[in-house]
N, CA, C and O atoms as a printed pandas DataFrame, in Angstrom:
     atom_number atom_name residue_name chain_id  residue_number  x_coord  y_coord  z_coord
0              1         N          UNK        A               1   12.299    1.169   -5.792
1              2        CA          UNK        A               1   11.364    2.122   -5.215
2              3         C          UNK        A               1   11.204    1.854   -3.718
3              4         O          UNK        A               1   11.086    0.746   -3.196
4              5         N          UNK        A               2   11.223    3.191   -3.035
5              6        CA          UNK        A               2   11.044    2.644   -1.688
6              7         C          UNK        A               2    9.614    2.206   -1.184
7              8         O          UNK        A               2    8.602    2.703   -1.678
8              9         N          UNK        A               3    9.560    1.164   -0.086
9             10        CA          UNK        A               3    8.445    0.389    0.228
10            11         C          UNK        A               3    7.289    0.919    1.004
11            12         O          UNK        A               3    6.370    0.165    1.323
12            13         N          UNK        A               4    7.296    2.481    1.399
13            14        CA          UNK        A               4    6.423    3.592    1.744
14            15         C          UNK        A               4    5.842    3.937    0.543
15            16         O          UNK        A               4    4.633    3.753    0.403
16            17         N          UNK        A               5    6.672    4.527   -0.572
17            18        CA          UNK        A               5    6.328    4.876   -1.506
18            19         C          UNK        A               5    5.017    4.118   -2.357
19            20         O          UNK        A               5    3.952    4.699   -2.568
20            21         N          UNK        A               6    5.393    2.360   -2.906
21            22        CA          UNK        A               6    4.526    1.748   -3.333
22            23         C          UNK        A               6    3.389    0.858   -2.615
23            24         O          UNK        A               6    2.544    0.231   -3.253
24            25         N          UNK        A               7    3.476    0.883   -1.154
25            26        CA          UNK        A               7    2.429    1.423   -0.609
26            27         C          UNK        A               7    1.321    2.271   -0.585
27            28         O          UNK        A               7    0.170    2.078   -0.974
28            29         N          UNK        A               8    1.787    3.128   -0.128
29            30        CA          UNK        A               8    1.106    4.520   -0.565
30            31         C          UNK        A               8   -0.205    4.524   -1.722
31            32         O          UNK        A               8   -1.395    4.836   -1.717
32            33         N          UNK        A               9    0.855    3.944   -2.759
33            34        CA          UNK        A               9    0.227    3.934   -4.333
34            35         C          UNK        A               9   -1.106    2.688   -4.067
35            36         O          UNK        A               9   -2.239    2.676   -4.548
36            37         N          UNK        A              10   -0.718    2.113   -3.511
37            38        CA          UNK        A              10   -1.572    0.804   -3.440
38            39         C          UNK        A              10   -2.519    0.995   -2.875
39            40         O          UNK        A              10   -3.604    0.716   -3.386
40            41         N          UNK        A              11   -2.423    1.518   -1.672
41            42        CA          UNK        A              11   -3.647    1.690   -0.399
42            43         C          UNK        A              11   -4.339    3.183   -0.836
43            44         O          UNK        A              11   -5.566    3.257   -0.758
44            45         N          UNK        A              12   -3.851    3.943   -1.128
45            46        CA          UNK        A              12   -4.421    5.189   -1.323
46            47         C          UNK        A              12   -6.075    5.279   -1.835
47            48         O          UNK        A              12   -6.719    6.130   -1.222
48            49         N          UNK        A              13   -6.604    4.740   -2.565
49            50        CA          UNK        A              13   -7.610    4.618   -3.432
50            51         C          UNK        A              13   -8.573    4.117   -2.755
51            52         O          UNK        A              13   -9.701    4.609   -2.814
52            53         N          UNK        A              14   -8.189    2.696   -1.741
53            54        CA          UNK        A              14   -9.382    2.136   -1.176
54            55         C          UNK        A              14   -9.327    3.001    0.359
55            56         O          UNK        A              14  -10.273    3.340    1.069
56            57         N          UNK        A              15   -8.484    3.120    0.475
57            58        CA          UNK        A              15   -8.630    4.542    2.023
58            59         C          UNK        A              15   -9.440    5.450    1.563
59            60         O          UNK        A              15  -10.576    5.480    2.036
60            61         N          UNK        A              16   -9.013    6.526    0.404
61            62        CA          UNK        A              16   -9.908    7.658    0.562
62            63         C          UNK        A              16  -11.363    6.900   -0.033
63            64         O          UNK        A              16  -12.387    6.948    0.648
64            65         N          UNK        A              17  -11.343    6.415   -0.964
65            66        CA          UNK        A              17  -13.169    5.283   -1.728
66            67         C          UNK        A              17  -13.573    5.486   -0.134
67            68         O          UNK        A              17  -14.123    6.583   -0.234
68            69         N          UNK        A              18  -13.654    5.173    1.159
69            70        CA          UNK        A              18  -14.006    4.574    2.067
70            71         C          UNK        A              18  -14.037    5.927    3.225
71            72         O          UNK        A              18  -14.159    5.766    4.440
72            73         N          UNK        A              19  -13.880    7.423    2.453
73            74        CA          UNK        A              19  -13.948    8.573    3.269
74            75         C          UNK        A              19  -12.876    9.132    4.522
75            76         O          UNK        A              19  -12.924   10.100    5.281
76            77         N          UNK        A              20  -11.886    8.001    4.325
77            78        CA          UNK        A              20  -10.472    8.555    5.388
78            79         C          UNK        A              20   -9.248    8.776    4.323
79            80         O          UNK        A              20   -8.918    8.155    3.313
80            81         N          UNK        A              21   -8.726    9.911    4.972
81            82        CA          UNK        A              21   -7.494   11.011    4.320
82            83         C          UNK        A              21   -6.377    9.734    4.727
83            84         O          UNK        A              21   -6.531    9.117    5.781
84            85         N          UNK        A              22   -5.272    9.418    3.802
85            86        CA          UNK        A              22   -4.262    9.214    4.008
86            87         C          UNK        A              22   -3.313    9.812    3.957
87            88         O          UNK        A              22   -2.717   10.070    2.911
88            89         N          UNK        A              23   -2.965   10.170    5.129
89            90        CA          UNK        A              23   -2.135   11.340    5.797
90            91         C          UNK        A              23   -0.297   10.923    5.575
91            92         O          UNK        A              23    0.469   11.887    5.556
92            93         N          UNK        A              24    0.146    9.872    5.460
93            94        CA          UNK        A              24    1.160    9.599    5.300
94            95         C          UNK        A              24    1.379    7.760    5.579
95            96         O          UNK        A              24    0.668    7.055    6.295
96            97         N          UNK        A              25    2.439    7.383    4.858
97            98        CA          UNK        A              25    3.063    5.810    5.003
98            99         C          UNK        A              25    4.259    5.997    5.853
99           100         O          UNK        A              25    4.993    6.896    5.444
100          101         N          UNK        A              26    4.573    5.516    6.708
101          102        CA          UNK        A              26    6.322    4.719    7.299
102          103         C          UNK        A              26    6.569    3.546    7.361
103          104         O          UNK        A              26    5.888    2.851    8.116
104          105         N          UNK        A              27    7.655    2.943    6.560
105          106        CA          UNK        A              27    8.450    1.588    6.920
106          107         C          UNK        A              27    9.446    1.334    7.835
107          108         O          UNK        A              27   10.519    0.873    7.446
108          109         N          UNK        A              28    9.176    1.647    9.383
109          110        CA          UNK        A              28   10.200    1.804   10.004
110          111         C          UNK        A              28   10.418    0.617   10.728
111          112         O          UNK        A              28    9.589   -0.291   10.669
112          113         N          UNK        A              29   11.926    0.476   11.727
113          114        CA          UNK        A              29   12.455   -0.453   12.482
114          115         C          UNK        A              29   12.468    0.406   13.968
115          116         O          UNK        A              29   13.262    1.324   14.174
116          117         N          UNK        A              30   11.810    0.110   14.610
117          118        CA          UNK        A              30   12.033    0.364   15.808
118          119         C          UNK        A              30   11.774   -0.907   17.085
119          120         O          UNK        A              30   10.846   -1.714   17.147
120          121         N          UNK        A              31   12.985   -0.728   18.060
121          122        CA          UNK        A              31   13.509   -2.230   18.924
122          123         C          UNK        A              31   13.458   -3.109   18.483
123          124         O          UNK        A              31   12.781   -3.933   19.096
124          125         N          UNK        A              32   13.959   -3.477   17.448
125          126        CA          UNK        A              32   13.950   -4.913   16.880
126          127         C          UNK        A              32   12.712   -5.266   15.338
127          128         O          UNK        A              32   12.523   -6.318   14.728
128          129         N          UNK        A              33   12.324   -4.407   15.219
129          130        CA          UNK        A              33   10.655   -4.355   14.873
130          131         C          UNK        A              33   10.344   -4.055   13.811
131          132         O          UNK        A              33    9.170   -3.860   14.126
132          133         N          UNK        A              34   10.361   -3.808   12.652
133          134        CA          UNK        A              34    9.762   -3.772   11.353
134          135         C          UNK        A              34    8.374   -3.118   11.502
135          136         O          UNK        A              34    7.674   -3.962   12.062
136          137         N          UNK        A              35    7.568   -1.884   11.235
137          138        CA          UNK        A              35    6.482   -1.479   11.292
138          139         C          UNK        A              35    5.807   -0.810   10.082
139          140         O          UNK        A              35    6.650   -0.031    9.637
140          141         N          UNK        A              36    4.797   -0.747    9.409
141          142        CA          UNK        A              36    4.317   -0.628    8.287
142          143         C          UNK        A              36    3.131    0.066    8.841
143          144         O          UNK        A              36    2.070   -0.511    9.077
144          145         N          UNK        A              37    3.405    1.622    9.086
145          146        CA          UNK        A              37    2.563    2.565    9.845
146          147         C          UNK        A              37    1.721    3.412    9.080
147          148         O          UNK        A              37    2.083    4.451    8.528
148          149         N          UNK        A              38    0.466    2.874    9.071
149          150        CA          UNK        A              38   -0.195    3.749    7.547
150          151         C          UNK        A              38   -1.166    4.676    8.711
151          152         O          UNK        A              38   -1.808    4.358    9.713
152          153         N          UNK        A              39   -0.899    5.967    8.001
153          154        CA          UNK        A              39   -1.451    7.488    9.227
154          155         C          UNK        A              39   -2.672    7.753    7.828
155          156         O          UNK        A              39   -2.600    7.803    6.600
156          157         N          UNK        A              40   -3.911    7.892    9.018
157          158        CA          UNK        A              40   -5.231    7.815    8.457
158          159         C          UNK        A              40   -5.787    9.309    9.362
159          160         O          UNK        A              40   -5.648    9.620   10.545
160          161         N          UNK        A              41   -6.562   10.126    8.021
161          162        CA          UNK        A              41   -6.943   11.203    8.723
162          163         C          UNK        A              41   -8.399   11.230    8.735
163          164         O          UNK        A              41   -8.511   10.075    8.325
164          165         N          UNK        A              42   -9.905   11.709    8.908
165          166        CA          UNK        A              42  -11.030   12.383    8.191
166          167         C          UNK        A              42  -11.126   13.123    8.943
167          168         O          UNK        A              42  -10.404   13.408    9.898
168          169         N          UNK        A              43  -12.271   13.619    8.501
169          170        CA          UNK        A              43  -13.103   15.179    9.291
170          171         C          UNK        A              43  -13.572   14.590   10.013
171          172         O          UNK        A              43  -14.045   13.496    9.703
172          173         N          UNK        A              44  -13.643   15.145   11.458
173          174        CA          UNK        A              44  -13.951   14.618   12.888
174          175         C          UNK        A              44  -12.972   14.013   13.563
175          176         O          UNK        A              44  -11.854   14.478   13.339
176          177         N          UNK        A              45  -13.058   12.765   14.623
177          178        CA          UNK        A              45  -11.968   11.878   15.378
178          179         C          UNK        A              45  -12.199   10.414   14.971
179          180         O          UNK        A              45  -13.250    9.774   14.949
180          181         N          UNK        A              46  -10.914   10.042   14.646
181          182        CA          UNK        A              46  -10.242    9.196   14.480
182          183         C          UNK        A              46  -10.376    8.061   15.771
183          184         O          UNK        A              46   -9.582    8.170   16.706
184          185         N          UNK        A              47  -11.066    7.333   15.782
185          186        CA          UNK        A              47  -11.084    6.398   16.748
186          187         C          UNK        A              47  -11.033    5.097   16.280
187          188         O          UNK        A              47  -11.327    4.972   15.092
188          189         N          UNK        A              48  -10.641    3.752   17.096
189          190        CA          UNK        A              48  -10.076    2.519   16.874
190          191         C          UNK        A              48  -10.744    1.864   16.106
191          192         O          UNK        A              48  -10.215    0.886   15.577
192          193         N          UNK        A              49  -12.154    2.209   15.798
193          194        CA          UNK        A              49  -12.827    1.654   15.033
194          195         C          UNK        A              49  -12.608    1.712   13.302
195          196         O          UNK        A              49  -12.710    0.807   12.474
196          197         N          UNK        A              50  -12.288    3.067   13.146
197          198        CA          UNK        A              50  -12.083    3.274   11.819
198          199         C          UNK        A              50  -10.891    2.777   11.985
199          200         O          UNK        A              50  -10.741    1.984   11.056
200          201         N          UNK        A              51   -9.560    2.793   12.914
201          202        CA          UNK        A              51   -8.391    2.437   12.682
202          203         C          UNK        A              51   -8.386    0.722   11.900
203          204         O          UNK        A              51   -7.842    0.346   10.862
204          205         N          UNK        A              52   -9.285   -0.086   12.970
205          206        CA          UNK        A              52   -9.448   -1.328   12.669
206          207         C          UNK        A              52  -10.563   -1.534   11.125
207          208         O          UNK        A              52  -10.309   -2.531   10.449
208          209         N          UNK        A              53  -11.175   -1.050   10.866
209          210        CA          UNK        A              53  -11.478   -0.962    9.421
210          211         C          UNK        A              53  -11.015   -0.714    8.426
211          212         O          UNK        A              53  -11.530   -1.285    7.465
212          213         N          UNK        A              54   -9.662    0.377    8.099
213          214        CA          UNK        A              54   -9.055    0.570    7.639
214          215         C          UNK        A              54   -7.844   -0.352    7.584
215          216         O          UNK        A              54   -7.196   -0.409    6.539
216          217         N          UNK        A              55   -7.534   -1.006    8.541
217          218        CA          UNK        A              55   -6.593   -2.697    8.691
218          219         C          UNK        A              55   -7.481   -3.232    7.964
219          220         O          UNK        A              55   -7.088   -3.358    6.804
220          221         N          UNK        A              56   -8.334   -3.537    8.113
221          222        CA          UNK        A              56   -9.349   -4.681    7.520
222          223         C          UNK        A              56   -9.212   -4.642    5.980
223          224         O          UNK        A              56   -8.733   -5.629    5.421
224          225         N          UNK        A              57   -9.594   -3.585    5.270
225          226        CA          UNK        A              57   -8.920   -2.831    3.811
226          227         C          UNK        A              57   -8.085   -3.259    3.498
227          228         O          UNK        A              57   -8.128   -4.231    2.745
228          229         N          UNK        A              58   -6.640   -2.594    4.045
229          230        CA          UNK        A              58   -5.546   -2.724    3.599
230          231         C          UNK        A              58   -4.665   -3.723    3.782
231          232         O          UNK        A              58   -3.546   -3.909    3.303
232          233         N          UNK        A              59   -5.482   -4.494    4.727
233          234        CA          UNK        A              59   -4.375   -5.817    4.945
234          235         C          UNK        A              59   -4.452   -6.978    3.680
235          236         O          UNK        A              59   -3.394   -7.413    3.226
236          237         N          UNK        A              60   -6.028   -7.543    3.035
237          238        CA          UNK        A              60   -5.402   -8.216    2.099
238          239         C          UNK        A              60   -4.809   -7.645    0.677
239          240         O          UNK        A              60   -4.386   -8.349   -0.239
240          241         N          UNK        A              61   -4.870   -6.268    0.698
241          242        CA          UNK        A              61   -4.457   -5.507   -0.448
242          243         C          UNK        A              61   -2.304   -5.865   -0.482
243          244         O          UNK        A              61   -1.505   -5.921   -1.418
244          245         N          UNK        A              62   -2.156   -6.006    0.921
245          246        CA          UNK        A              62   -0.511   -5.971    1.051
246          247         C          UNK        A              62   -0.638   -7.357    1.318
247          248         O          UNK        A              62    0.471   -7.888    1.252
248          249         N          UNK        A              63   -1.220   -7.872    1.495
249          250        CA          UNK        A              63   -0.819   -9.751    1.639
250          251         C          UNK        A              63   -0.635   -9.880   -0.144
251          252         O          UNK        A              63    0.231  -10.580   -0.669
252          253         N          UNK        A              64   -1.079   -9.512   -0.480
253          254        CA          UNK        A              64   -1.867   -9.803   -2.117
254          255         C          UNK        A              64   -0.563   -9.319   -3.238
255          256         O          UNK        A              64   -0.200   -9.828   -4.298
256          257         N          UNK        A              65   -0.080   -8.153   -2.505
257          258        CA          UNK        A              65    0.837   -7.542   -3.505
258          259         C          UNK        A              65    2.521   -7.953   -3.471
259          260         O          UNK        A              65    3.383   -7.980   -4.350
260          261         N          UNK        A              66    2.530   -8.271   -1.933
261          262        CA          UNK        A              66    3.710   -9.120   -1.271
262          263         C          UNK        A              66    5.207   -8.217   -1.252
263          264         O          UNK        A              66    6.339   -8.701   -1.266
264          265         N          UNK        A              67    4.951   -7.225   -1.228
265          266        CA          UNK        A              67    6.275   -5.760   -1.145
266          267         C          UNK        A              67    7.063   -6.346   -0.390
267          268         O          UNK        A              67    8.080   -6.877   -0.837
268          269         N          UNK        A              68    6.725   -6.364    0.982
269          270        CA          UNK        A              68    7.793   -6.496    2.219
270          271         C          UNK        A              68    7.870   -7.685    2.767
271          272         O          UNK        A              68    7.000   -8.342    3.338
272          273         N          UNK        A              69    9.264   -7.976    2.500
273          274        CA          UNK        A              69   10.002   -9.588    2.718
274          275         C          UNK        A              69    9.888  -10.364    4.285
275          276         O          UNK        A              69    9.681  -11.446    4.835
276          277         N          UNK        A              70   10.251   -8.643    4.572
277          278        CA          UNK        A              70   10.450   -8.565    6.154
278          279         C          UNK        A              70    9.321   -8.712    6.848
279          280         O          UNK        A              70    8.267   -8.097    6.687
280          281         N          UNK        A              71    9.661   -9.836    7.897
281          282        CA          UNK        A              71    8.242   -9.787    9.008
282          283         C          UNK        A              71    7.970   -8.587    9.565
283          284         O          UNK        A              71    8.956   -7.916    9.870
284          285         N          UNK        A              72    6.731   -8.061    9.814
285          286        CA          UNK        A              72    6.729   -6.651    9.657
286          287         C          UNK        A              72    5.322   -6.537   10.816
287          288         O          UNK        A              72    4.756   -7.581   11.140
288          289         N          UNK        A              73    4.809   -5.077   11.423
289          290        CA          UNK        A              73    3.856   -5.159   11.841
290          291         C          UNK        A              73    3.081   -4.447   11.614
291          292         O          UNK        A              73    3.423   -3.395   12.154
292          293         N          UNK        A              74    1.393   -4.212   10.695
293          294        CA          UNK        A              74    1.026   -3.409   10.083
294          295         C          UNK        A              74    0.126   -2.164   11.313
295          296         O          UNK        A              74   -0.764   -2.690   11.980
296          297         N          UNK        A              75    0.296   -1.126   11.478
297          298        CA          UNK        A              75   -0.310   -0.491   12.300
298          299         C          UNK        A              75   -0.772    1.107   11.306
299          300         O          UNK        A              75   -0.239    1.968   10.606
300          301         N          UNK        A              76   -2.382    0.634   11.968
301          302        CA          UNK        A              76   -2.708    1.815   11.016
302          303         C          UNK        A              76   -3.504    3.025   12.370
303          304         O          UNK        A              76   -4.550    2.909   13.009
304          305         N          UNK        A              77   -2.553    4.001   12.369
305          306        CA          UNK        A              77   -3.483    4.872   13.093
306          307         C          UNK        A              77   -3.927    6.449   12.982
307          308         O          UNK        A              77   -4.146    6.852   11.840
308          309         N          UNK        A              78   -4.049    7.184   13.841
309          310        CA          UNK        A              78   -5.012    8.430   13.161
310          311         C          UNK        A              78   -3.473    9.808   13.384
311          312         O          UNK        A              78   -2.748    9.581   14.353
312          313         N          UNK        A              79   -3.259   10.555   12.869
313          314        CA          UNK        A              79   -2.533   11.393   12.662
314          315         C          UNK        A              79   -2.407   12.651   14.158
315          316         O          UNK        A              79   -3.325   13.305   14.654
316          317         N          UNK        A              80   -1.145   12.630   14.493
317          318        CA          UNK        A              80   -1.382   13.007   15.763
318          319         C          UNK        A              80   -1.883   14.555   15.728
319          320         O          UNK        A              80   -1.663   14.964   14.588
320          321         N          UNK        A              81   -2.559   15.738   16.645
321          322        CA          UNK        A              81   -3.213   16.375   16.802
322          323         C          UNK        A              81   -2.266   17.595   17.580
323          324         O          UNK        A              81   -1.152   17.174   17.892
324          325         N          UNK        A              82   -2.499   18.870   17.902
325          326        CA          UNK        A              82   -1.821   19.522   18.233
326          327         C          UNK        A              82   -3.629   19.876   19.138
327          328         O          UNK        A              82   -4.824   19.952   18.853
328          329         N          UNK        A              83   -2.437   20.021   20.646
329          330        CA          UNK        A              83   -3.446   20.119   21.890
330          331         C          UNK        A              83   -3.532   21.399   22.108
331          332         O          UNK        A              83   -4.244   21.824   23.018
């Protein structure tokens, strides 16, 4: 199974419990880099605060479950916006 996928499954529950949309997972490599990009939505704006609360959540949920082998960097942020 891919490692977005059972993600997803994992974090989903305590994101929305906690009133933010999870808008989408990526496991990507970019410059060298391993990134574990969890896109967080709610009603209103998305600012660093909820970003960093939502890390706070989901980080021992993926320490705990141990998916990705790869050193990786978890970044959780708000879903981009059309200006």
């Amino acid at each position: 199974m891919d490692i977005a996928l059972k993600v997803k499954g994992l974090v989903k529950e305590v994101i929305e419990n906690n009133g933010y949309i999870l808008d989408d997972v990526l496991y990507l490599k970019e410059e060298g880099n391993y990134f574990l990009r969890i896109i967080i939505d709610k009603k209103g704006i998305i600012d660093l605060e909820d970003c960093i609360k939502v890390t706070k959540l989901v980080d021992p949920i993926l320490d705990g479950a141990n998916y990705i082998l790869d050193s990786y960097i978890l970044d959780v942020c708000s879903k981009e916006r059309d200006v």
